Amino acid sequence: MKWNVVLAFAVFVVAAISPMNPAATWTSPNSEQTTGAPAAYAGPDQLVGARRAAGDAAAQASFLVQGTQKLVDGTEQLKDGSGELVDGIQAARDGADQLSKGMTELQNGTGALADGATRLADSVGGAVDQVVGFDAVRGQVLSAIDSTLRSTKNSRDPDVMDLRDQLEGLRGQVEIAEIPQDMHKQLDELKNGSRELANQLSVPGYAYHDGIYSATNGARDLANGLNEMNNKVGDATGGIDELVDGVSKIDDMANTTQDRIGDVQRAMPAPAPVTNGDGADTDGPTSALAPLAAMLVSALAVVAGVALALAAYAVRGRNRWLTLGVGTAFITAAGLILVGILGTNLSVLALAVSGLALALVTLASAGFTWIVRSSFGRTGGTAVAGIFGLLQMAIVGWVWSTAATGNVGLPWRTISSALPMHWSTAAISSAGNQGSAIAMWSGLVMSAFLALLGAAAVAMTTRAVGGSLGGDYEEFYDDYSDDYPEDDADDYVDDYGYDAENQVKDQRESPSPKGNHSWRSRLGRQ
């Protein structure tokens, strides 16, 4: 029946991830505040003021955490922005350095260009003056030519006559060599423009000359200022990093404060249930059951389930089912009596759910005991069942007692959730304190699954050795199976071809008592 063990452990694994947090069993699904486990007494609540103050502190701590979180986000954005600012300033500094160098080179080039422009202006001025002075010279030339021609008018000397012809030709050329008036104006503009250019490039006080020098000095100052700013931004960035660290510490302190307030709230017991005639706070619950009481009752049911399985194993045939049924009813009734005594104003529905949880966990514990005895033998199975029960009481008891006043780590909650004692405790506590319905149903379903597996194991064991063979054979089989697990017998059948059904058929056809005896002897030896 090793497959039953595998299925049982599969149920444990599923239960380990089921939502059965202890704190959810006494906390209302609509409540936003965490509290400790309900007190085990009824009457006026002496902690109303402290509980209200803790609730107000928790609300303020929540606002504080939200504020510090926004502060953390803001400082992170500031840090990211400061990084971009540093990059931008470094880029601006590099650009300013390049601009300063370029302006210096431009200033040097302007000085060289000013020298050339001055020489050009001087040359252009001289040339224009010569061209403009040509008109005055032309008139003098014409006067000289005319005077010479008049003085030699009556001369018949061939040389003089030839000279006169040349002078007349020259006079014609001089007359047509006249500079237009508009050209005079253009030449003057050329002269003045070249001089203005030379002055702009070389003479202080002119706009271009002073602008170049001012731009060069400004670029140099800009580069120096950005270098200094870059150094200071490095210091500012370090300050921003320290600010981020400080804000992170403040946020951690705010979260720690919120956690500590939560611990205080969990350390306080839940509001005591209000009974008729109490003048206490009317907002308190009308019924309650201490989770530790539910845990102790569940421990009683688990241990009683192990004992019930051992008792049922000692009887034969249908008496086993009767033993299991009567024993479960007795254990359930005893547990219900304790729940009714330890609880306060429990409703009929809460008692019914508690009774169902006790019955299922009793059957689950008995079924698991039966499974391990069938798989590991009488001695080994009993030891496994006993050790498993003790482990349940140790782990589940510690988890629930710790959860009543504080937090329990997720690994321990997971381990505890995998154990049947946790299932029934969650169901009973949820029913008694009007807690999580999911936790209640999860505990009931897990207990029912394990109980069904145990019932299947009991049914298969009874059917394998019962029926028409009679009580003698059944008694022999039980003694035999206590010493030798059924799996060993199954292996023997597979190896040697033993067919129990054919043997039974042959025995029915052969009425000889001797044959019957010899068959039983052979089976005993096998």
Coordinates of C-alpha atoms in Angstrom, one line a residue:
M1 CA 0.0 0.0 0.0
K2 CA 2.9 2.3 -0.6
W3 CA 0.7 4.3 -3.0
N4 CA -1.4 5.3 0.0
V5 CA 1.7 6.8 1.6
V6 CA 2.5 8.7 -1.6
L7 CA -1.1 10.1 -1.8
A8 CA -1.0 11.1 1.9
F9 CA 2.2 13.0 1.4
A10 CA 0.7 14.6 -1.7
V11 CA -2.1 15.9 0.5
F12 CA 0.4 17.3 2.9
V13 CA 2.2 19.2 0.1
V14 CA -1.1 20.6 -1.2
A15 CA -2.0 21.7 2.4
A16 CA 1.3 23.4 2.8
I17 CA 0.5 25.9 0.1
S18 CA -3.2 26.3 1.1
P19 CA -4.3 29.7 2.7
M20 CA -4.4 28.7 6.3
N21 CA -2.5 31.5 8.0
P22 CA -3.2 31.4 11.8
A23 CA -3.8 35.1 12.1
A24 CA -6.5 34.9 9.4
T25 CA -8.6 32.6 11.6
W26 CA -9.4 35.3 14.2
T27 CA -9.2 38.4 12.0
S28 CA -12.3 39.6 10.2
P29 CA -11.9 39.5 6.4
N30 CA -13.1 43.2 6.3
S31 CA -10.7 44.4 9.0
E32 CA -7.6 46.4 8.0
Q33 CA -5.9 46.2 11.5
T34 CA -4.1 43.2 12.9
T35 CA -4.7 42.1 16.4
G36 CA -3.6 39.4 18.7
A37 CA -5.5 36.2 19.3
P38 CA -8.8 36.5 21.2
A39 CA -8.7 36.3 24.9
A40 CA -9.9 33.2 26.7
Y41 CA -12.4 35.2 28.8
A42 CA -15.5 37.3 28.4
G43 CA -16.4 40.6 29.9
P44 CA -15.5 44.2 29.9
D45 CA -12.5 45.0 27.6
Q46 CA -9.8 46.7 29.7
L47 CA -7.7 47.5 26.6
V48 CA -10.1 49.6 24.6
G49 CA -8.0 52.8 25.1
A50 CA -4.7 51.1 24.4
R51 CA -6.1 49.3 21.4
R52 CA -7.6 52.6 20.0
A53 CA -4.3 54.4 20.6
A54 CA -2.4 51.6 18.8
G55 CA -4.8 51.8 15.9
D56 CA -4.3 55.6 15.6
A57 CA -0.6 55.1 15.8
A58 CA -0.8 52.5 13.1
A59 CA -2.8 54.8 10.8
Q60 CA -0.3 57.7 11.4
A61 CA 2.6 55.3 10.8
S62 CA 1.0 54.3 7.5
F63 CA 0.8 57.9 6.4
L64 CA 4.4 58.4 7.5
V65 CA 5.5 55.4 5.5
Q66 CA 3.7 56.7 2.4
G67 CA 5.3 60.1 2.9
T68 CA 8.8 58.7 3.3
Q69 CA 8.3 56.5 0.3
K70 CA 7.4 59.6 -1.8
L71 CA 10.4 61.3 -0.3
V72 CA 12.6 58.4 -1.3
D73 CA 11.2 58.5 -4.8
G74 CA 11.8 62.3 -5.0
T75 CA 15.4 62.0 -3.9
E76 CA 16.0 59.2 -6.3
Q77 CA 14.7 61.4 -9.1
L78 CA 16.9 64.2 -7.8
K79 CA 19.8 61.9 -7.9
D80 CA 19.1 60.9 -11.4
G81 CA 18.6 64.5 -12.4
S82 CA 21.8 65.5 -10.7
G83 CA 23.6 62.9 -12.8
E84 CA 22.1 64.4 -16.0
L85 CA 23.0 67.9 -14.7
V86 CA 26.6 66.9 -14.1
D87 CA 26.8 65.5 -17.6
G88 CA 25.3 68.6 -19.0
I89 CA 27.7 70.9 -17.1
Q90 CA 30.6 68.8 -18.3
A91 CA 29.5 69.1 -21.9
A92 CA 28.9 72.8 -21.5
R93 CA 32.4 73.2 -19.9
D94 CA 34.0 71.3 -22.8
G95 CA 32.1 73.5 -25.3
A96 CA 33.1 76.7 -23.5
D97 CA 36.7 75.6 -23.5
Q98 CA 36.5 75.0 -27.3
L99 CA 34.7 78.3 -27.7
S100 CA 37.4 80.1 -25.8
K101 CA 40.2 78.6 -27.8
G102 CA 38.3 79.4 -31.0
M103 CA 37.8 83.0 -30.0
T104 CA 41.5 83.4 -29.1
E105 CA 42.4 82.0 -32.5
L106 CA 39.9 84.3 -34.1
Q107 CA 41.3 87.3 -32.2
N108 CA 44.8 86.4 -33.4
G109 CA 43.6 86.0 -37.0
T110 CA 41.8 89.4 -36.7
G111 CA 45.1 91.1 -35.7
A112 CA 46.8 89.6 -38.7
L113 CA 43.9 90.5 -41.0
A114 CA 44.0 94.1 -39.6
D115 CA 47.6 94.5 -40.8
G116 CA 46.7 93.4 -44.3
A117 CA 43.6 95.6 -44.4
T118 CA 45.6 98.6 -43.3
R119 CA 48.1 98.1 -46.1
L120 CA 45.3 97.5 -48.6
A121 CA 43.6 100.7 -47.5
D122 CA 46.8 102.7 -47.9
S123 CA 47.3 101.3 -51.4
V124 CA 43.8 101.9 -52.5
G125 CA 43.9 105.4 -51.1
G126 CA 47.0 106.2 -53.1
A127 CA 45.7 104.8 -56.3
V128 CA 42.4 106.6 -56.0
D129 CA 44.1 109.9 -55.3
Q130 CA 46.2 109.4 -58.4
V131 CA 43.2 108.6 -60.5
V132 CA 41.2 111.5 -59.1
G133 CA 44.2 113.9 -59.6
F134 CA 44.3 113.0 -63.3
D135 CA 41.6 115.5 -64.2
A136 CA 43.6 118.4 -62.9
V137 CA 46.7 117.2 -64.9
R138 CA 44.5 116.7 -68.0
G139 CA 43.6 120.4 -68.1
Q140 CA 47.1 121.5 -67.7
V141 CA 48.2 119.1 -70.5
L142 CA 45.5 120.5 -72.8
S143 CA 46.6 124.0 -72.0
A144 CA 50.2 123.2 -72.8
I145 CA 49.3 121.5 -76.1
D146 CA 47.0 124.4 -77.1
S147 CA 49.8 127.0 -76.3
T148 CA 52.3 125.0 -78.3
L149 CA 50.0 124.7 -81.3
R150 CA 49.4 128.4 -81.3
S151 CA 53.0 129.3 -81.1
T152 CA 53.9 127.1 -84.0
K153 CA 50.9 127.9 -86.2
N154 CA 52.8 129.9 -88.9
S155 CA 56.0 127.8 -88.9
R156 CA 56.8 125.9 -92.1
D157 CA 59.5 123.8 -90.7
P158 CA 58.8 120.2 -91.6
D159 CA 59.8 119.1 -88.1
V160 CA 57.6 121.6 -86.5
M161 CA 54.7 120.7 -88.7
D162 CA 55.2 117.0 -87.8
L163 CA 55.3 117.9 -84.1
R164 CA 52.1 119.8 -84.5
D165 CA 50.5 116.8 -86.0
Q166 CA 51.5 114.7 -83.1
L167 CA 50.4 117.3 -80.6
E168 CA 47.0 117.5 -82.2
G169 CA 46.6 113.7 -82.0
L170 CA 47.7 113.7 -78.4
R171 CA 45.3 116.5 -77.7
G172 CA 42.4 114.4 -79.0
Q173 CA 43.4 111.5 -76.8
V174 CA 43.7 113.7 -73.8
E175 CA 40.3 115.2 -74.4
I176 CA 38.6 111.8 -74.5
A177 CA 40.5 110.5 -71.5
E178 CA 38.0 112.0 -69.0
I179 CA 36.9 110.1 -65.8
P180 CA 33.0 110.1 -65.4
Q181 CA 31.6 111.8 -62.3
D182 CA 30.0 108.6 -61.0
M183 CA 33.3 106.8 -61.1
H184 CA 34.7 109.6 -59.0
K185 CA 32.1 108.7 -56.4
Q186 CA 32.8 105.0 -56.5
L187 CA 36.5 105.5 -56.2
D188 CA 35.9 107.7 -53.1
E189 CA 33.7 104.9 -51.6
L190 CA 36.4 102.3 -52.4
K191 CA 38.9 104.5 -50.6
N192 CA 36.7 105.2 -47.6
G193 CA 35.5 101.5 -47.4
S194 CA 39.0 100.1 -47.4
R195 CA 40.0 102.5 -44.7
E196 CA 36.9 101.7 -42.6
L197 CA 37.7 98.0 -42.9
A198 CA 41.2 98.6 -41.8
N199 CA 40.0 100.7 -38.8
Q200 CA 37.4 98.0 -37.8
L201 CA 40.0 95.4 -37.7
S202 CA 42.8 97.3 -36.0
V203 CA 41.8 100.4 -34.3
P204 CA 40.4 100.2 -30.7
G205 CA 37.0 101.8 -30.2
Y206 CA 35.6 100.4 -33.4
A207 CA 32.8 97.9 -33.0
Y208 CA 34.3 94.8 -34.6
H209 CA 37.7 95.3 -32.9
D210 CA 36.2 95.7 -29.5
G211 CA 33.5 93.0 -30.1
I212 CA 36.2 90.4 -30.9
Y213 CA 38.1 91.2 -27.8
S214 CA 35.0 91.2 -25.7
A215 CA 33.8 87.9 -27.1
T216 CA 37.2 86.4 -26.5
N217 CA 37.3 87.5 -22.9
G218 CA 33.7 86.4 -22.3
A219 CA 34.4 82.9 -23.7
R220 CA 37.4 82.7 -21.4
D221 CA 35.4 83.7 -18.4
L222 CA 32.6 81.3 -19.4
A223 CA 35.1 78.4 -19.6
N224 CA 36.6 79.3 -16.2
G225 CA 33.1 79.6 -14.6
L226 CA 31.9 76.3 -16.0
N227 CA 35.1 74.6 -14.7
E228 CA 34.5 76.0 -11.3
M229 CA 30.8 75.0 -11.5
N230 CA 31.8 71.5 -12.5
N231 CA 34.0 71.2 -9.4
K232 CA 31.2 72.5 -7.2
V233 CA 28.6 70.2 -8.8
G234 CA 30.8 67.3 -7.9
D235 CA 30.5 68.4 -4.3
A236 CA 26.8 68.9 -4.7
T237 CA 26.4 65.4 -6.1
G238 CA 28.1 64.0 -3.1
G239 CA 25.7 65.9 -0.9
I240 CA 22.8 64.5 -2.9
D241 CA 24.1 61.0 -2.4
E242 CA 24.2 61.6 1.3
L243 CA 20.7 63.0 1.2
V244 CA 19.5 59.8 -0.6
D245 CA 21.2 57.7 2.1
G246 CA 19.6 59.8 4.8
V247 CA 16.2 59.6 3.3
S248 CA 16.5 55.8 2.9
K249 CA 17.4 55.5 6.6
I250 CA 14.3 57.6 7.4
D251 CA 12.2 55.4 5.3
D252 CA 13.6 52.3 7.0
M253 CA 12.9 53.8 10.4
A254 CA 9.4 54.6 9.3
N255 CA 8.8 51.0 8.2
T256 CA 10.4 49.7 11.3
T257 CA 8.1 51.9 13.4
Q258 CA 5.1 50.6 11.5
D259 CA 6.3 47.1 12.1
R260 CA 6.8 47.7 15.8
I261 CA 3.3 49.2 16.1
G262 CA 2.0 46.1 14.3
D263 CA 3.8 44.0 16.8
V264 CA 2.2 45.9 19.6
Q265 CA -1.2 45.4 18.0
R266 CA -0.6 41.7 17.6
A267 CA 0.6 41.5 21.2
M268 CA -2.7 42.9 22.4
P269 CA -5.5 40.3 22.6
A270 CA -8.5 40.8 20.3
P271 CA -11.5 42.6 21.9
A272 CA -13.1 40.4 24.5
P273 CA -16.5 39.1 23.5
V274 CA -19.4 41.1 24.9
T275 CA -21.9 39.2 27.0
N276 CA -25.3 40.3 28.0
G277 CA -25.2 42.8 30.8
D278 CA -21.7 44.0 30.2
G279 CA -21.2 47.7 30.1
A280 CA -18.2 47.4 27.9
D281 CA -17.6 48.5 24.4
T282 CA -20.5 47.4 22.2
D283 CA -18.3 47.1 19.2
G284 CA -16.6 44.0 20.5
P285 CA -17.3 40.6 19.1
T286 CA -20.3 38.6 20.4
S287 CA -18.4 35.2 20.4
A288 CA -14.8 34.1 20.5
L289 CA -12.6 31.0 20.9
A290 CA -9.0 31.3 21.9
P291 CA -6.9 29.8 19.1
L292 CA -4.7 28.1 21.6
A293 CA -7.8 26.3 23.0
A294 CA -8.6 25.2 19.4
M295 CA -5.0 23.9 19.0
L296 CA -5.1 21.9 22.3
V297 CA -8.5 20.3 21.4
S298 CA -7.0 19.4 17.9
A299 CA -4.0 17.9 19.6
L300 CA -6.3 15.8 21.7
A301 CA -8.1 14.6 18.6
V302 CA -4.9 13.8 16.7
V303 CA -3.5 11.7 19.6
A304 CA -6.8 10.1 20.1
G305 CA -7.0 9.3 16.4
V306 CA -3.7 7.4 16.6
A307 CA -4.9 5.4 19.6
L308 CA -8.2 4.7 17.8
A309 CA -6.4 3.3 14.8
L310 CA -4.4 1.0 17.1
A311 CA -7.6 -0.1 18.8
A312 CA -9.4 -0.8 15.5
Y313 CA -6.4 -2.8 14.3
A314 CA -6.8 -5.2 17.2
V315 CA -10.4 -6.2 16.3
R316 CA -11.6 -8.2 13.3
G317 CA -13.9 -7.8 10.4
R318 CA -16.8 -5.4 10.6
N319 CA -16.0 -4.6 14.2
R320 CA -13.2 -2.4 12.9
W321 CA -15.7 -0.1 11.2
L322 CA -17.8 -0.1 14.4
T323 CA -14.7 0.7 16.5
L324 CA -13.7 3.5 14.2
G325 CA -17.2 5.0 14.2
V326 CA -17.9 4.8 17.9
G327 CA -14.4 6.0 18.8
T328 CA -14.7 9.0 16.4
A329 CA -18.0 9.9 17.8
F330 CA -16.7 9.7 21.4
I331 CA -13.6 11.8 20.6
T332 CA -15.7 14.4 18.7
A333 CA -18.1 14.7 21.6
A334 CA -15.3 15.1 24.1
G335 CA -13.7 17.8 21.9
L336 CA -17.0 19.6 21.4
I337 CA -17.5 19.7 25.2
L338 CA -14.1 21.3 25.6
V339 CA -14.8 23.8 22.7
G340 CA -18.1 24.7 24.3
I341 CA -16.5 25.3 27.7
L342 CA -13.4 27.2 26.4
G343 CA -15.4 29.3 23.9
T344 CA -17.7 32.2 24.6
N345 CA -21.2 32.5 23.1
L346 CA -20.4 30.1 20.2
S347 CA -23.2 29.7 17.7
V348 CA -24.7 26.4 16.7
L349 CA -23.0 26.7 13.3
A350 CA -19.6 27.3 14.9
L351 CA -20.1 24.2 17.1
A352 CA -21.3 22.2 14.1
V353 CA -18.2 23.2 12.1
S354 CA -16.0 22.5 15.1
G355 CA -17.5 19.0 15.5
L356 CA -17.0 18.3 11.8
A357 CA -13.4 19.4 12.0
L358 CA -12.8 17.2 15.1
A359 CA -14.4 14.2 13.4
L360 CA -12.4 14.6 10.2
V361 CA -9.1 15.2 11.9
T362 CA -9.7 12.1 14.1
L363 CA -10.4 10.0 11.1
A364 CA -7.4 11.6 9.2
S365 CA -5.1 10.8 12.1
A366 CA -6.4 7.3 12.4
G367 CA -6.3 6.8 8.6
F368 CA -2.7 8.0 8.4
T369 CA -1.8 5.6 11.2
W370 CA -3.4 2.8 9.4
I371 CA -1.6 3.6 6.2
V372 CA 1.9 3.7 7.8
R373 CA 1.2 0.5 9.7
S374 CA 0.1 -1.3 6.5
S375 CA 3.2 0.0 4.7
F376 CA 5.9 -0.3 7.3
G377 CA 4.6 -3.1 9.6
R378 CA 3.2 -3.1 13.1
T379 CA 6.3 -1.9 14.9
G380 CA 7.7 0.5 12.3
G381 CA 4.3 1.9 11.4
T382 CA 3.3 2.5 15.0
A383 CA 6.6 4.3 15.7
V384 CA 6.1 6.5 12.6
A385 CA 2.6 7.4 13.6
G386 CA 3.6 8.2 17.2
I387 CA 6.6 10.3 16.1
F388 CA 4.5 12.1 13.5
G389 CA 1.9 12.9 16.2
L390 CA 4.5 14.3 18.6
L391 CA 6.0 16.4 15.7
Q392 CA 2.6 17.8 15.0
M393 CA 2.1 18.9 18.6
A394 CA 5.6 20.5 18.8
I395 CA 5.5 22.3 15.4
V396 CA 1.8 23.3 15.3
G397 CA 1.7 24.2 19.0
W398 CA 4.8 26.5 18.7
V399 CA 3.5 28.1 15.5
W400 CA 0.0 28.9 16.9
S401 CA 1.3 30.1 20.3
T402 CA 3.8 32.4 18.5
A403 CA 1.2 33.7 16.0
A404 CA -1.1 34.6 18.9
T405 CA 1.2 37.5 19.8
G406 CA 3.5 38.1 16.9
N407 CA 4.7 37.1 13.5
V408 CA 5.7 33.6 12.3
G409 CA 8.1 33.2 9.4
L410 CA 6.8 31.8 6.2
P411 CA 8.8 28.6 6.3
W412 CA 7.4 27.6 9.7
R413 CA 3.9 28.6 8.6
T414 CA 4.3 26.4 5.5
I415 CA 5.5 23.4 7.5
S416 CA 2.7 23.8 10.0
S417 CA 0.1 24.1 7.3
A418 CA 1.1 20.7 5.9
L419 CA 0.1 18.9 9.2
P420 CA -3.4 17.6 10.0
M421 CA -3.4 19.2 13.5
H422 CA -3.0 22.6 11.8
W423 CA -6.0 21.9 9.5
S424 CA -8.4 21.2 12.3
T425 CA -7.1 24.1 14.4
A426 CA -7.6 26.5 11.5
A427 CA -11.1 25.3 10.9
I428 CA -12.1 25.4 14.6
S429 CA -10.5 28.8 15.2
S430 CA -12.1 30.3 12.0
A431 CA -15.5 29.0 13.0
G432 CA -15.3 30.2 16.6
N433 CA -13.9 33.7 15.8
Q434 CA -15.8 34.3 12.5
G435 CA -12.5 34.4 10.7
S436 CA -11.4 33.4 7.2
A437 CA -13.9 31.1 5.5
I438 CA -11.1 30.0 3.1
A439 CA -8.9 28.8 5.9
M440 CA -11.9 27.0 7.5
W441 CA -12.8 25.2 4.3
S442 CA -9.2 24.4 3.4
G443 CA -8.7 22.7 6.8
L444 CA -11.9 20.7 6.4
V445 CA -11.2 19.6 2.8
M446 CA -7.6 18.6 3.6
S447 CA -8.8 16.5 6.6
A448 CA -11.5 14.9 4.5
F449 CA -9.0 13.9 1.8
L450 CA -6.7 12.2 4.3
A451 CA -9.6 10.6 6.1
L452 CA -10.8 9.1 2.7
L453 CA -7.3 7.8 2.0
G454 CA -7.3 6.1 5.4
A455 CA -10.8 4.7 4.9
A456 CA -9.6 3.2 1.6
A457 CA -6.6 1.6 3.3
V458 CA -8.9 0.1 6.0
A459 CA -11.3 -1.2 3.4
M460 CA -8.6 -2.8 1.2
T461 CA -7.1 -4.5 4.3
T462 CA -10.4 -5.8 5.5
R463 CA -11.5 -7.0 2.0
A464 CA -8.1 -8.7 1.4
V465 CA -8.4 -10.9 4.4
G466 CA -12.2 -11.1 5.1
G467 CA -15.1 -12.5 3.2
S468 CA -15.9 -16.2 3.0
L469 CA -12.7 -17.5 4.6
G470 CA -14.1 -16.9 8.1
G471 CA -12.8 -15.5 11.4
D472 CA -9.9 -18.0 11.8
Y473 CA -8.2 -17.0 8.6
E474 CA -8.8 -13.4 9.3
E475 CA -7.2 -13.7 12.8
F476 CA -4.3 -15.6 11.2
Y477 CA -3.9 -12.9 8.5
D478 CA -3.8 -10.1 11.0
D479 CA -1.1 -11.9 13.0
Y480 CA 0.8 -12.6 9.8
S481 CA 0.5 -9.1 8.5
D482 CA 1.8 -7.6 11.8
D483 CA 5.1 -9.4 11.2
Y484 CA 5.3 -9.2 7.5
P485 CA 4.0 -6.1 5.5
E486 CA 1.5 -6.8 2.8
D487 CA 3.9 -5.5 0.1
D488 CA 6.2 -8.4 1.0
A489 CA 3.4 -10.9 0.5
D490 CA 2.4 -9.2 -2.8
D491 CA 6.0 -9.6 -4.0
Y492 CA 5.9 -13.3 -3.0
V493 CA 2.8 -13.8 -5.0
D494 CA 4.4 -12.2 -8.0
D495 CA 7.5 -14.3 -7.7
Y496 CA 5.9 -17.7 -7.0
G497 CA 2.5 -17.4 -8.7
Y498 CA 0.3 -17.9 -5.6
D499 CA -3.3 -17.3 -6.5
A500 CA -5.5 -16.8 -3.4
E501 CA -8.8 -16.7 -5.3
N502 CA -8.1 -20.1 -7.0
Q503 CA -7.0 -21.6 -3.6
V504 CA -10.3 -20.4 -2.0
K505 CA -12.3 -21.8 -4.9
D506 CA -10.5 -25.2 -4.6
Q507 CA -11.1 -25.2 -0.8
R508 CA -14.8 -24.6 -1.4
E509 CA -15.1 -27.5 -3.8
S510 CA -13.1 -29.8 -1.4
P511 CA -15.0 -30.2 1.9
S512 CA -12.2 -32.1 3.6
P513 CA -11.2 -30.4 6.9
K514 CA -7.8 -31.9 6.4
G515 CA -7.3 -30.2 3.1
N516 CA -8.4 -27.0 4.7
H517 CA -5.8 -27.4 7.4
S518 CA -3.0 -28.2 5.1
W519 CA -3.8 -25.2 2.9
R520 CA -3.7 -22.9 6.0
S521 CA -0.4 -24.5 7.0
R522 CA 1.1 -23.8 3.7
L523 CA -0.1 -20.2 3.7
G524 CA 1.4 -19.8 7.3
R525 CA 4.7 -21.1 6.1
Q526 CA 4.6 -18.8 3.1

